[in-house]
Coordinates of C-alpha atoms (C1' of nucleotides) in Angstrom, one line a residue:
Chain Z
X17 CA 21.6 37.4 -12.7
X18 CA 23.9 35.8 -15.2
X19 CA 23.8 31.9 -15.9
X20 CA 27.0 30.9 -14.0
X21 CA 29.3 29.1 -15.2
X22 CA 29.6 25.6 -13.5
X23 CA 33.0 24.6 -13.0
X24 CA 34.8 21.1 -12.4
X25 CA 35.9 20.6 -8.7
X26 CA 39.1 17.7 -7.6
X27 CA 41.0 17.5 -4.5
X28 CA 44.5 16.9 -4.3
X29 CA 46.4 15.6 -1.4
X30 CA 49.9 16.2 -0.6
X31 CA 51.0 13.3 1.5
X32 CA 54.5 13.3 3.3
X33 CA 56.3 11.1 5.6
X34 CA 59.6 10.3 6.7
X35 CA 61.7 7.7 5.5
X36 CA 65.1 6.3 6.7
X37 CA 65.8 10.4 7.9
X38 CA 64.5 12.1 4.3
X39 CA 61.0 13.7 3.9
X40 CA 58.9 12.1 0.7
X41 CA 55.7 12.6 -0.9
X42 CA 53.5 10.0 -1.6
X43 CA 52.7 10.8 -6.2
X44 CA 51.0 9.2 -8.8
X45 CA 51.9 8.0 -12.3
X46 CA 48.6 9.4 -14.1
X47 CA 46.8 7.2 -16.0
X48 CA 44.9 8.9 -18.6
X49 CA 45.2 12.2 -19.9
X50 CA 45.8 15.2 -19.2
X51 CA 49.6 14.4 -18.5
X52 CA 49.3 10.5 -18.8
X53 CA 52.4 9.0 -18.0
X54 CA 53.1 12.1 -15.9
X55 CA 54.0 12.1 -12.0
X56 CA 51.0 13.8 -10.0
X57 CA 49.5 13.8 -6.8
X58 CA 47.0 11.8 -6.0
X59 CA 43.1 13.4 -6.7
X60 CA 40.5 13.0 -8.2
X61 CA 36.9 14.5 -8.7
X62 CA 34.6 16.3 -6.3
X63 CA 30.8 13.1 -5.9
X64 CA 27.6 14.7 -5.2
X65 CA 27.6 13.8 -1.6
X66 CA 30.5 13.9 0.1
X67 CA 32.3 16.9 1.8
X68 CA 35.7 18.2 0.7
X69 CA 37.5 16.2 2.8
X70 CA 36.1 13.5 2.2
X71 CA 36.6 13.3 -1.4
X72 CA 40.6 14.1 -0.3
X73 CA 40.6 10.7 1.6
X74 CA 38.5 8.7 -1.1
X75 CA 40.9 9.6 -4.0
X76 CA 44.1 9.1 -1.8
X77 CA 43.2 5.7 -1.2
X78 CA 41.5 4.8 -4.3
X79 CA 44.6 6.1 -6.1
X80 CA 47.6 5.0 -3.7
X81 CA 46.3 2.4 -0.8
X82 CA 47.3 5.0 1.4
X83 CA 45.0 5.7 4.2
X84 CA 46.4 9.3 6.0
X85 CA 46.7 9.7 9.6
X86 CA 46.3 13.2 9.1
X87 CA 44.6 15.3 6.9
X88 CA 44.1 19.2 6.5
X89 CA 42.7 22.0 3.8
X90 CA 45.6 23.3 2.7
X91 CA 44.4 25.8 0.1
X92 CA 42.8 25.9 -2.9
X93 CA 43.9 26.7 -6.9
X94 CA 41.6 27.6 -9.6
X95 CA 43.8 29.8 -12.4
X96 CA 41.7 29.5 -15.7
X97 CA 44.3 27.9 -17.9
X98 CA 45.8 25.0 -15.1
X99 CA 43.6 22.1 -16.6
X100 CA 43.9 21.6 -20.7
X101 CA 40.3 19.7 -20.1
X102 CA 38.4 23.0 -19.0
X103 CA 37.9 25.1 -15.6
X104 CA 38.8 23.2 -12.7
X105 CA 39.4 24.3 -9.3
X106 CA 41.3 22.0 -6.8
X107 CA 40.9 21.8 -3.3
X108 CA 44.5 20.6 -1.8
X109 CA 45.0 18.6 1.2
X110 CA 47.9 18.4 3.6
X111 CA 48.2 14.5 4.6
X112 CA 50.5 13.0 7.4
X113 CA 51.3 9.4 7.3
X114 CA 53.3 7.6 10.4
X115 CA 56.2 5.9 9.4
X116 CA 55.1 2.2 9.9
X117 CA 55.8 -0.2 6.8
X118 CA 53.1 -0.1 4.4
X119 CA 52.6 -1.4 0.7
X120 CA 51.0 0.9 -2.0
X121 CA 48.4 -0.1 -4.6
X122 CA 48.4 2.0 -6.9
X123 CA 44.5 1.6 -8.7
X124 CA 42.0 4.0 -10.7
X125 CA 43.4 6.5 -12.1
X126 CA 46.9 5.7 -10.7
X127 CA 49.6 3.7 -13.4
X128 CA 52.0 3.8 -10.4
X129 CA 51.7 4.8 -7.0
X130 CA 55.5 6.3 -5.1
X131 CA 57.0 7.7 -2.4
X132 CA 59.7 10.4 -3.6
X133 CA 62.2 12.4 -1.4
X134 CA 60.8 15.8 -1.8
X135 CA 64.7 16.9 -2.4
X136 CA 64.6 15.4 -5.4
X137 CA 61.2 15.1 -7.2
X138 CA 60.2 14.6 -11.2
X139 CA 58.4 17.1 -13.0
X140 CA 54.8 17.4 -11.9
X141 CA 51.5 17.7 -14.1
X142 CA 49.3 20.7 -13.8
X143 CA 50.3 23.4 -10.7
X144 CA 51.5 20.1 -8.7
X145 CA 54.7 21.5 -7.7
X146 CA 53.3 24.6 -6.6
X147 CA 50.9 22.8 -4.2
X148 CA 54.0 20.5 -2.9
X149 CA 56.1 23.9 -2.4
X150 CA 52.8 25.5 -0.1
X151 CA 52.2 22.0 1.6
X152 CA 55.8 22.1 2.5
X153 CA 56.2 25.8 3.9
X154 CA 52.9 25.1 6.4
X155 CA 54.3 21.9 7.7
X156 CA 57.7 23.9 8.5
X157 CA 55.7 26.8 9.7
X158 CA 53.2 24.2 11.6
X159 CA 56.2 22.2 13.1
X160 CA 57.4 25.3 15.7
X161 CA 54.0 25.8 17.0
X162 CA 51.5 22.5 17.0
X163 CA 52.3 19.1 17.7
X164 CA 51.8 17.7 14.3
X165 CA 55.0 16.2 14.1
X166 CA 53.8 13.0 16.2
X167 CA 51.2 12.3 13.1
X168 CA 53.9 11.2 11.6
X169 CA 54.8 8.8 14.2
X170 CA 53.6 5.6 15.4
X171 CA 51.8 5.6 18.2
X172 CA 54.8 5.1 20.5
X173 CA 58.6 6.0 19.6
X174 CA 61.5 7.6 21.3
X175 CA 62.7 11.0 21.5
X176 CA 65.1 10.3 18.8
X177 CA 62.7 9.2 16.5
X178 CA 61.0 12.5 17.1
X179 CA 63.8 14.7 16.5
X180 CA 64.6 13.1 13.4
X181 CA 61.3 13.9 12.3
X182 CA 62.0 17.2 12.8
X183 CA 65.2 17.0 11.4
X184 CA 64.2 16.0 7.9
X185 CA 61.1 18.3 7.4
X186 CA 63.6 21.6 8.5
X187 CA 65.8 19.8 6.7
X188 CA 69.1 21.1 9.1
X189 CA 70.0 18.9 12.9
X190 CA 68.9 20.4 15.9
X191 CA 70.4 20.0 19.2
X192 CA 69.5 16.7 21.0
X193 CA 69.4 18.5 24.6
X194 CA 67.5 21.2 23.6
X195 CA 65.0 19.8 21.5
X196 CA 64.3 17.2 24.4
X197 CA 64.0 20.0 27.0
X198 CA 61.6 21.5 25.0
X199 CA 58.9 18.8 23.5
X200 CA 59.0 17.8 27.6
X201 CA 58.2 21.4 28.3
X202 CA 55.6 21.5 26.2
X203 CA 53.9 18.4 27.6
X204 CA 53.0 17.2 24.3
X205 CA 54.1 13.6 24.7
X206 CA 54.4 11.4 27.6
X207 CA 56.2 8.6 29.0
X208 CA 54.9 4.8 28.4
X209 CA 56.8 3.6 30.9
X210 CA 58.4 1.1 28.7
X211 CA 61.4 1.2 26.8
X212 CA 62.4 -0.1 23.5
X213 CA 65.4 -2.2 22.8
X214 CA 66.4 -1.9 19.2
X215 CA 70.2 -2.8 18.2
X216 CA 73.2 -3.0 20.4
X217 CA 72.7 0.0 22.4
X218 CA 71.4 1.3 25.5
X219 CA 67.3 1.2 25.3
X220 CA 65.2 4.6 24.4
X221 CA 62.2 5.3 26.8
X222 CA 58.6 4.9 24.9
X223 CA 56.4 8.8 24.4
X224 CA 52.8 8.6 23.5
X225 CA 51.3 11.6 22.3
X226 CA 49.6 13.3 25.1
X227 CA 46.4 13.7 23.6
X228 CA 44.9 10.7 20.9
X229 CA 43.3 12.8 18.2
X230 CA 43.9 16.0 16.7
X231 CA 46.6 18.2 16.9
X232 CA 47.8 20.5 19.6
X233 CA 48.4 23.8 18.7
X234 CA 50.9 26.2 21.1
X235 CA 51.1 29.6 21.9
Chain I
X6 CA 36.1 6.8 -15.1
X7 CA 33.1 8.2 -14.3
X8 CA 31.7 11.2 -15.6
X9 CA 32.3 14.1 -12.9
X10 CA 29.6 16.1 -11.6
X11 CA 30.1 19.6 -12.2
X12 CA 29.6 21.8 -9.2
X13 CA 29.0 26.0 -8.9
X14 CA 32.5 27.5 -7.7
X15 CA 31.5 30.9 -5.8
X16 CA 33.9 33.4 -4.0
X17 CA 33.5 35.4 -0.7
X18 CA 35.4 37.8 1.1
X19 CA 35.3 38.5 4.9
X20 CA 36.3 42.2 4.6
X21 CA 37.3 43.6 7.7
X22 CA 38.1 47.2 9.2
X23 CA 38.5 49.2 11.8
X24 CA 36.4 51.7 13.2
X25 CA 36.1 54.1 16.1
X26 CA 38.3 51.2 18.3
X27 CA 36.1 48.6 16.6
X28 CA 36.9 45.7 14.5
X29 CA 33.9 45.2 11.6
X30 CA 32.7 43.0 9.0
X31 CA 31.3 44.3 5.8
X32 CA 28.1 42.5 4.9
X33 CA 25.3 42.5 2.2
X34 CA 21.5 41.9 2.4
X35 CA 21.2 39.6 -0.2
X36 CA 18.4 41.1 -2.8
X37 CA 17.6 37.0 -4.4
X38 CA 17.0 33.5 -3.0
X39 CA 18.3 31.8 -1.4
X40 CA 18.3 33.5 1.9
X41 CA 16.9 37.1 0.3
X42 CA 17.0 39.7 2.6
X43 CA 19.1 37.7 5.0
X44 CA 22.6 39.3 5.7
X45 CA 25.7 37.6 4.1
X46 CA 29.4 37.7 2.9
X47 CA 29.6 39.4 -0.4
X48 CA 30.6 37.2 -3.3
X49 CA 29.2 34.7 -6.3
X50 CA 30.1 33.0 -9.0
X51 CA 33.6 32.3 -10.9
X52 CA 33.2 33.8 -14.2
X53 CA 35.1 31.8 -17.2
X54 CA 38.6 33.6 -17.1
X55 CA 39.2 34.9 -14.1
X56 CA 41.1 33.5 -11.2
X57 CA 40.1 33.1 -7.5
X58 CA 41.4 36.6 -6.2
X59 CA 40.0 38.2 -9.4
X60 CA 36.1 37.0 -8.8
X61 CA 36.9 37.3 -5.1
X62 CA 37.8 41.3 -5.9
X63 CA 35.1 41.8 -8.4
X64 CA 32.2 40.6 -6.6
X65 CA 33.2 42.6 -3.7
X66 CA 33.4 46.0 -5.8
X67 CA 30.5 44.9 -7.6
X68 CA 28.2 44.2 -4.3
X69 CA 29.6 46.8 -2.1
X70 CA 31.9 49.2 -4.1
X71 CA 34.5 48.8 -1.9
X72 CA 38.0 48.0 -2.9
X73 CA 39.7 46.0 -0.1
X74 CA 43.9 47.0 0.4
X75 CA 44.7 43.8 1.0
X76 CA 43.1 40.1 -0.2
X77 CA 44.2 36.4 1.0
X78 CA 42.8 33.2 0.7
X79 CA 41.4 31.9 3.7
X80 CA 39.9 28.7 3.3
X81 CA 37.3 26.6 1.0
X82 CA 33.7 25.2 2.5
X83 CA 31.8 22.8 0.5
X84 CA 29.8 20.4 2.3
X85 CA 27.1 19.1 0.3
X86 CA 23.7 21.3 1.5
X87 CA 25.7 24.4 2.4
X88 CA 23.6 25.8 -0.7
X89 CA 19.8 24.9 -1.0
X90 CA 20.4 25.4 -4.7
X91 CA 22.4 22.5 -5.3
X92 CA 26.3 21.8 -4.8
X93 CA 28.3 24.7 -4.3
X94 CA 31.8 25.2 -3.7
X95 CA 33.0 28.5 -2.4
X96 CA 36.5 30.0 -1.6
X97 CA 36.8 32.2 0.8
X98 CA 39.0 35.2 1.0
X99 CA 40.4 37.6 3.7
X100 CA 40.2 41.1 3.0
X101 CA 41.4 43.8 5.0
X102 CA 39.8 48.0 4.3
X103 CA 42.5 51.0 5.8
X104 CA 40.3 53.2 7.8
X105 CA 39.6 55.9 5.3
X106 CA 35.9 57.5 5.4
X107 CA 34.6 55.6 2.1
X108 CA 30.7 55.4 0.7
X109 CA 28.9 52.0 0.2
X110 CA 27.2 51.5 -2.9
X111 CA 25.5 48.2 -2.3
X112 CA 24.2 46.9 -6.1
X113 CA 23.9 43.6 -8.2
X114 CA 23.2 41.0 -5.9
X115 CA 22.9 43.0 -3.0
X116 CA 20.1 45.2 -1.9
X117 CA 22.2 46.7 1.0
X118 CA 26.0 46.9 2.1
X119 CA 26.7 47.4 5.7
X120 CA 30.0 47.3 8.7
X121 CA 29.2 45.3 11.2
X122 CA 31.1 45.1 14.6
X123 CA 32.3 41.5 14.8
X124 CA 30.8 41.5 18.1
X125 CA 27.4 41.4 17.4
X126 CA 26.4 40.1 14.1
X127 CA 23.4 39.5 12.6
X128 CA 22.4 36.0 12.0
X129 CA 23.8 35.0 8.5
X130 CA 23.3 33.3 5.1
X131 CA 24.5 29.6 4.4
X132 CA 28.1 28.9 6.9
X133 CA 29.1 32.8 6.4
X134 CA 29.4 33.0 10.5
X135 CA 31.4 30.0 10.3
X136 CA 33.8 31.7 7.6
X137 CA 33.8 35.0 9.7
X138 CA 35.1 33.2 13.0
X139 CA 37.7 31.1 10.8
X140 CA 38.8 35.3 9.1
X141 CA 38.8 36.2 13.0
X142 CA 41.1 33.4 14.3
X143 CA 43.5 34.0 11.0
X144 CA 43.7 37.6 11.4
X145 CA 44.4 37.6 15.0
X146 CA 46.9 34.4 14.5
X147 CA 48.7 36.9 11.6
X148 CA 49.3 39.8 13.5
X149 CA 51.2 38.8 15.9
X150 CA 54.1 36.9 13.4
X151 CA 53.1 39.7 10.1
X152 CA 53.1 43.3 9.1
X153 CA 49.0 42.4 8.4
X154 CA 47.7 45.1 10.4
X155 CA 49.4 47.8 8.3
X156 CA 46.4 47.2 5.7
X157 CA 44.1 48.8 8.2
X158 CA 45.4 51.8 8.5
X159 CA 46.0 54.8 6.0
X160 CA 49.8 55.3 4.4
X161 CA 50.6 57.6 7.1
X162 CA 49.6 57.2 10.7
X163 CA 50.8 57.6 14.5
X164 CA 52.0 54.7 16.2
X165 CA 49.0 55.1 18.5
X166 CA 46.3 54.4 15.6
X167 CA 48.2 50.8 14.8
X168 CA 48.2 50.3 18.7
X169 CA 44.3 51.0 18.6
X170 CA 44.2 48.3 15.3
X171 CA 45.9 45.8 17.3
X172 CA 43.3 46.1 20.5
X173 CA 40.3 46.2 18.4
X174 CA 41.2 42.8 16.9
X175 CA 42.6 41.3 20.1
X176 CA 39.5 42.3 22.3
X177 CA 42.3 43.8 24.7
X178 CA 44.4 46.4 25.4
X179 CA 48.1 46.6 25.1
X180 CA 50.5 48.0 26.7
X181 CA 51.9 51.3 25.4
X182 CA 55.5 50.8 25.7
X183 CA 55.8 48.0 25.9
X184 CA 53.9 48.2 22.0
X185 CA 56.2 50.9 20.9
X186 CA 59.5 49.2 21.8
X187 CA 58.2 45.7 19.9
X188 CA 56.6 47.4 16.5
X189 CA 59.8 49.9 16.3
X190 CA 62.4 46.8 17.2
X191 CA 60.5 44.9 13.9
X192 CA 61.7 47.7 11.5
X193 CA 58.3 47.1 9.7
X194 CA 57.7 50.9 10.0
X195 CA 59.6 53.7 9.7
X196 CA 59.5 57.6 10.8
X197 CA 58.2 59.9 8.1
X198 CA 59.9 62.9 9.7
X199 CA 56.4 64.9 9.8
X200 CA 54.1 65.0 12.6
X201 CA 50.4 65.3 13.0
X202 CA 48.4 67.8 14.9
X203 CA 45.1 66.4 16.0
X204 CA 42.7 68.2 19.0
X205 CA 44.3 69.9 21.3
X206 CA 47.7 67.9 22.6
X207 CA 51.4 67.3 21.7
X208 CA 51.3 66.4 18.2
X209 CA 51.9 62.4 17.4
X210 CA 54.9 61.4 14.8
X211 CA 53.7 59.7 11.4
X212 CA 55.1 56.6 10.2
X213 CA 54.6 54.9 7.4
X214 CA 55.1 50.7 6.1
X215 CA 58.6 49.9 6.0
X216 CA 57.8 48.3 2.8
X217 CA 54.8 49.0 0.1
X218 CA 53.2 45.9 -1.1
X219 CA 52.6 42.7 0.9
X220 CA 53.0 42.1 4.2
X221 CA 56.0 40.6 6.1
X222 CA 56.5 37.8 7.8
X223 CA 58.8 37.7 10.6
X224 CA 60.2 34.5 12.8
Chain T
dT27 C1' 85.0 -11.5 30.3
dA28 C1' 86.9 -7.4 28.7
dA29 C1' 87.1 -3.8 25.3
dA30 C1' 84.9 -1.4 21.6
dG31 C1' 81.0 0.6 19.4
dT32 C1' 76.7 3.0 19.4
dA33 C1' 72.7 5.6 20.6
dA34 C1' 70.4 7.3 25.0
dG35 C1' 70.2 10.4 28.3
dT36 C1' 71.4 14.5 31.2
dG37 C1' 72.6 20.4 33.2
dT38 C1' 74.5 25.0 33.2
dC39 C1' 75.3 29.4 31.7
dG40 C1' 74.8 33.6 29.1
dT41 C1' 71.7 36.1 26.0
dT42 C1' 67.6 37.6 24.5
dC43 C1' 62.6 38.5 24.7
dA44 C1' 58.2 39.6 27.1
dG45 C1' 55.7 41.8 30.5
dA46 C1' 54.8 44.9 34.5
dC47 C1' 55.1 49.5 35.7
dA48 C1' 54.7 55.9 36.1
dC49 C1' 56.1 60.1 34.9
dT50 C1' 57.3 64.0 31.6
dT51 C1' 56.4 66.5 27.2
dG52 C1' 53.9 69.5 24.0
dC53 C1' 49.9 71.5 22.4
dA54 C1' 45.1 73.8 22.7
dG55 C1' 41.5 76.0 25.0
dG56 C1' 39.6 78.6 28.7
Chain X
dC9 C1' 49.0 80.5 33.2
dC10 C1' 46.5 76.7 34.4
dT11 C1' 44.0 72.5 32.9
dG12 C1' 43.1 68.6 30.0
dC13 C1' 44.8 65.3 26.9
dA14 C1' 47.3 62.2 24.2
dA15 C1' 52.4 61.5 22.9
dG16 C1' 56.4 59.8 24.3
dT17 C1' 60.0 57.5 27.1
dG18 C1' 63.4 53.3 30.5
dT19 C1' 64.1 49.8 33.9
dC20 C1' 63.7 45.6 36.0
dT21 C1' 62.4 40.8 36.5
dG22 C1' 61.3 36.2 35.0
dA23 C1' 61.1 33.0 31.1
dA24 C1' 62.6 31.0 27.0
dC25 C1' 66.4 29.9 23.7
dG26 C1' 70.8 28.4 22.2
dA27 C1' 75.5 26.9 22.8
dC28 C1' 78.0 23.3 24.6
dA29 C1' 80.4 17.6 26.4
dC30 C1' 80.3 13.8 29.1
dT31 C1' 78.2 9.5 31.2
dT32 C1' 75.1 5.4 30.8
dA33 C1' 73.3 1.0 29.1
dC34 C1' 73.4 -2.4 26.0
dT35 C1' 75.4 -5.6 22.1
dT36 C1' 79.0 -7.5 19.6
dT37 C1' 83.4 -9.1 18.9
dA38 C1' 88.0 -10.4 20.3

DNA sequence: TAAAGTAAGTGTCGTTCAGACACTTGCAGG
DNA sequence: CCTGCAAGTGTCTGAACGACACTTACTTTA
C-alpha cells in the first residue's frame, strides 16, 4: 500500500439572507494570502476534534460574528490546482440566517466581514463563485419542496414577509393568493393568534413555524 | 494563524445495480486493517493530481474492476474517530452499473468484490451503512424529478426493463400504464424502431435515452 | 372627521397531473 | 389450434396549480 498523500482540509460556508427584498451572501475580505485583499467566503481549516460541521460554524463566526440559524453540507471541492498553497479540499456549507438586525465583526482571518446582493457580487478567490452558484441552485431547488424558507425568518412574521422571501431567492413575484393557499395547505406554519401592527396599514396576522427545529421536507 | 493539521482525504463509491428485480450494492472485503476482512465501500486515498471523481473512479476499477456508467457526489463524512487510524476525511460518491453480465476482479486493497441486495447487507466497515442509506434516499429522491435510472439499464431496452429499475429501487410496484404514459409524456426516451424477441411472447419495442451523456432534470 | 394611501386578506374557475382500473395483441411451445 | 405469457393500450375521477380583482383595516393628512 502506497504512503498516501495527506491533504489539507477547510470548510466554507455560503451564508444568505434576505435584505430589504434582495438575497445577499454574507463574504470575507481575506486577510493573508492566498488572495489577500480578495473577497471570499468565510472558512477556515479542518481542528483535530471537531466534526465537519462543526468547523463550518467555528470559522463562520470566528471570521464574520455570524452565528447561522441553519446550516447544511452542501458539497465538497477538491480539484488539484484550486489552492496556490498545496492540495486542499473544501467541505461547503449551506447557511440560513433570519433577517433580524445584526452587526458583523469581522476577526481572524477576516480584513472585512459583508453582506453582498448575490445579483451583483466582486470577484471571488479560489472556486468561491462556483460554490455560491451550487449553494444557490439547492436553495431554489430546496425552496418548492421543504420549508427552509422560514430559516430565514424570525421566529414570527406575516405571510408577506414569507412570500417576499420567496420572492427574492426565485428572484421573479409570485401570486399573493396562491402562494397563501398553498404554505396554509402545507401546514407548515401556524397562526400566533396575534397580529402585528407595522405602519399605517391594516395589521398582518403572526405564523410560527409549525415545527421548532429542523426543516420539513414535502412530497 | 495556527498551523493546520493535515488530515487523509479518501474517496468511496456506493455503486449500485440492478439485478434479477433487485436493487444491489457492490462491496469489498477489505484485505488490510482496519476492519480486514470486514465488508466495505470500495475506495482510498486522493493521490496528488487527481480530482474527487477521478480517485472516486480509480479506486473503484482498481478494487473491483468495474467501471460505473454514471458517478455523483453524494456527500462527505468526517467525524473525528470514523477511522481508527487517525483523521480521515472521505467523499462519497454515487455510482450507478447498467445491468450488463460483467466479471468482478476484486484486487489492491480488496481481497473480494461482491453485489449485495440492499436489503440485507452485511454489517460494514467504519459509517459505510450510513453512506449506503444516504445513496438510497438520493437515488430514490432522483428518480422521480431525473432521467437517473437510464444508467441502469443497457443502451437499448423495453419500457418494461426501466419499469422493473424503478420497482426495485422503490421497494414497490408500479403501475403499468399508468408508467408508460408518464416516462413516454417526459420525452426522456425515444422509440428505436426495432423490437426485441425474448421467450416465448409478443415481442417488447426498444427504446433508447433521449439524450447520451448525463441525466435530465425535469420540473 | 373625511378622504387618501397602503398593505392585508379572501374565492372561483379552468386546466393539468396522478392514480385506479381490465382487456386485447403477438409470439412460442406443446 | 389451444395455452401461456409478457406487451401494449384508454378512460374516468379527484387533487393540485395557475390566472385573476376586489374588500378590509388601519394611519396619515387635509
Amino acid at each position: 500500500m502506497p504512503i498516501p498523500t495527506p491533504a489539507m482540509v477547510t470548510t466554507d460556508c455560503a451564508v444568505f439572507r434576505v435584505s430589504e427584498h434582495k438575497l445577499e451572501v454574507l463574504l470575507i475580505a481575506r486577510a493573508n494570502a492566498p488572495f489577500a485583499g480578495c473577497w471570499a467566503l468565510p472558512g477556515g481549516f479542518l481542528e483535530p476534534d471537531e466534526t465537519l460541521a462543526e468547523c463550518a460554524a467555528r470559522e463562520l463566526v470566528e471570521e464574520t460574528g455570524v452565528v447561522p440559524d441553519y446550516l447544511e453540507q452542501l458539497a465538497s471541492y477538491g480539484d488539484p490546482g484550486r489552492d496556490p498553497r498545496g492540495r486542499t479540499v473544501t467541505i461547503a456549507y449551506l447557511g440560513l440566517k433570519s433577517d433580524t438586525a445584526q452587526s458583523l465583526a469581522a476577526a481572524d482571518d477576516a480584513a472585512d466581514a459583508r453582506w453582498f446582493a448575490v445579483s451583483s457580487l466582486p470577484s471571488l478567490a479560489f472556486d468561491h463563485a462556483r460554490i455560491i452558484a451550487d449553494a444557490l441552485t439547492r436553495l431554489r431547488a430546496k425552496l418548492s419542496y421543504s420549508s427552509i424558507a422560514l430559516k430565514l425568518l424570525p421566529a414570527e412574521f406575516p405571510l408577506s414577509a414569507l412570500q417576499n422571501v420567496c420572492e427574492a431567492i426565485l428572484g421573479h413575484p409570485l401570486d399573493k393568493r396562491n402562494f397563501r393557499k398553498q404554505i396554509l395547505g402545507l401546514g407548515v406554519v401556524e397562526d400566533t393568534g396575534r397580529r402585528q401592527r407595522l405602519g399605517q396599514h391594516r395589521p398582518a396576522m403572526l405564523y410560527r413555524a409549525a415545527t421548532t427545529r429542523g426543516i420539513q421536507i414535502f412530497r
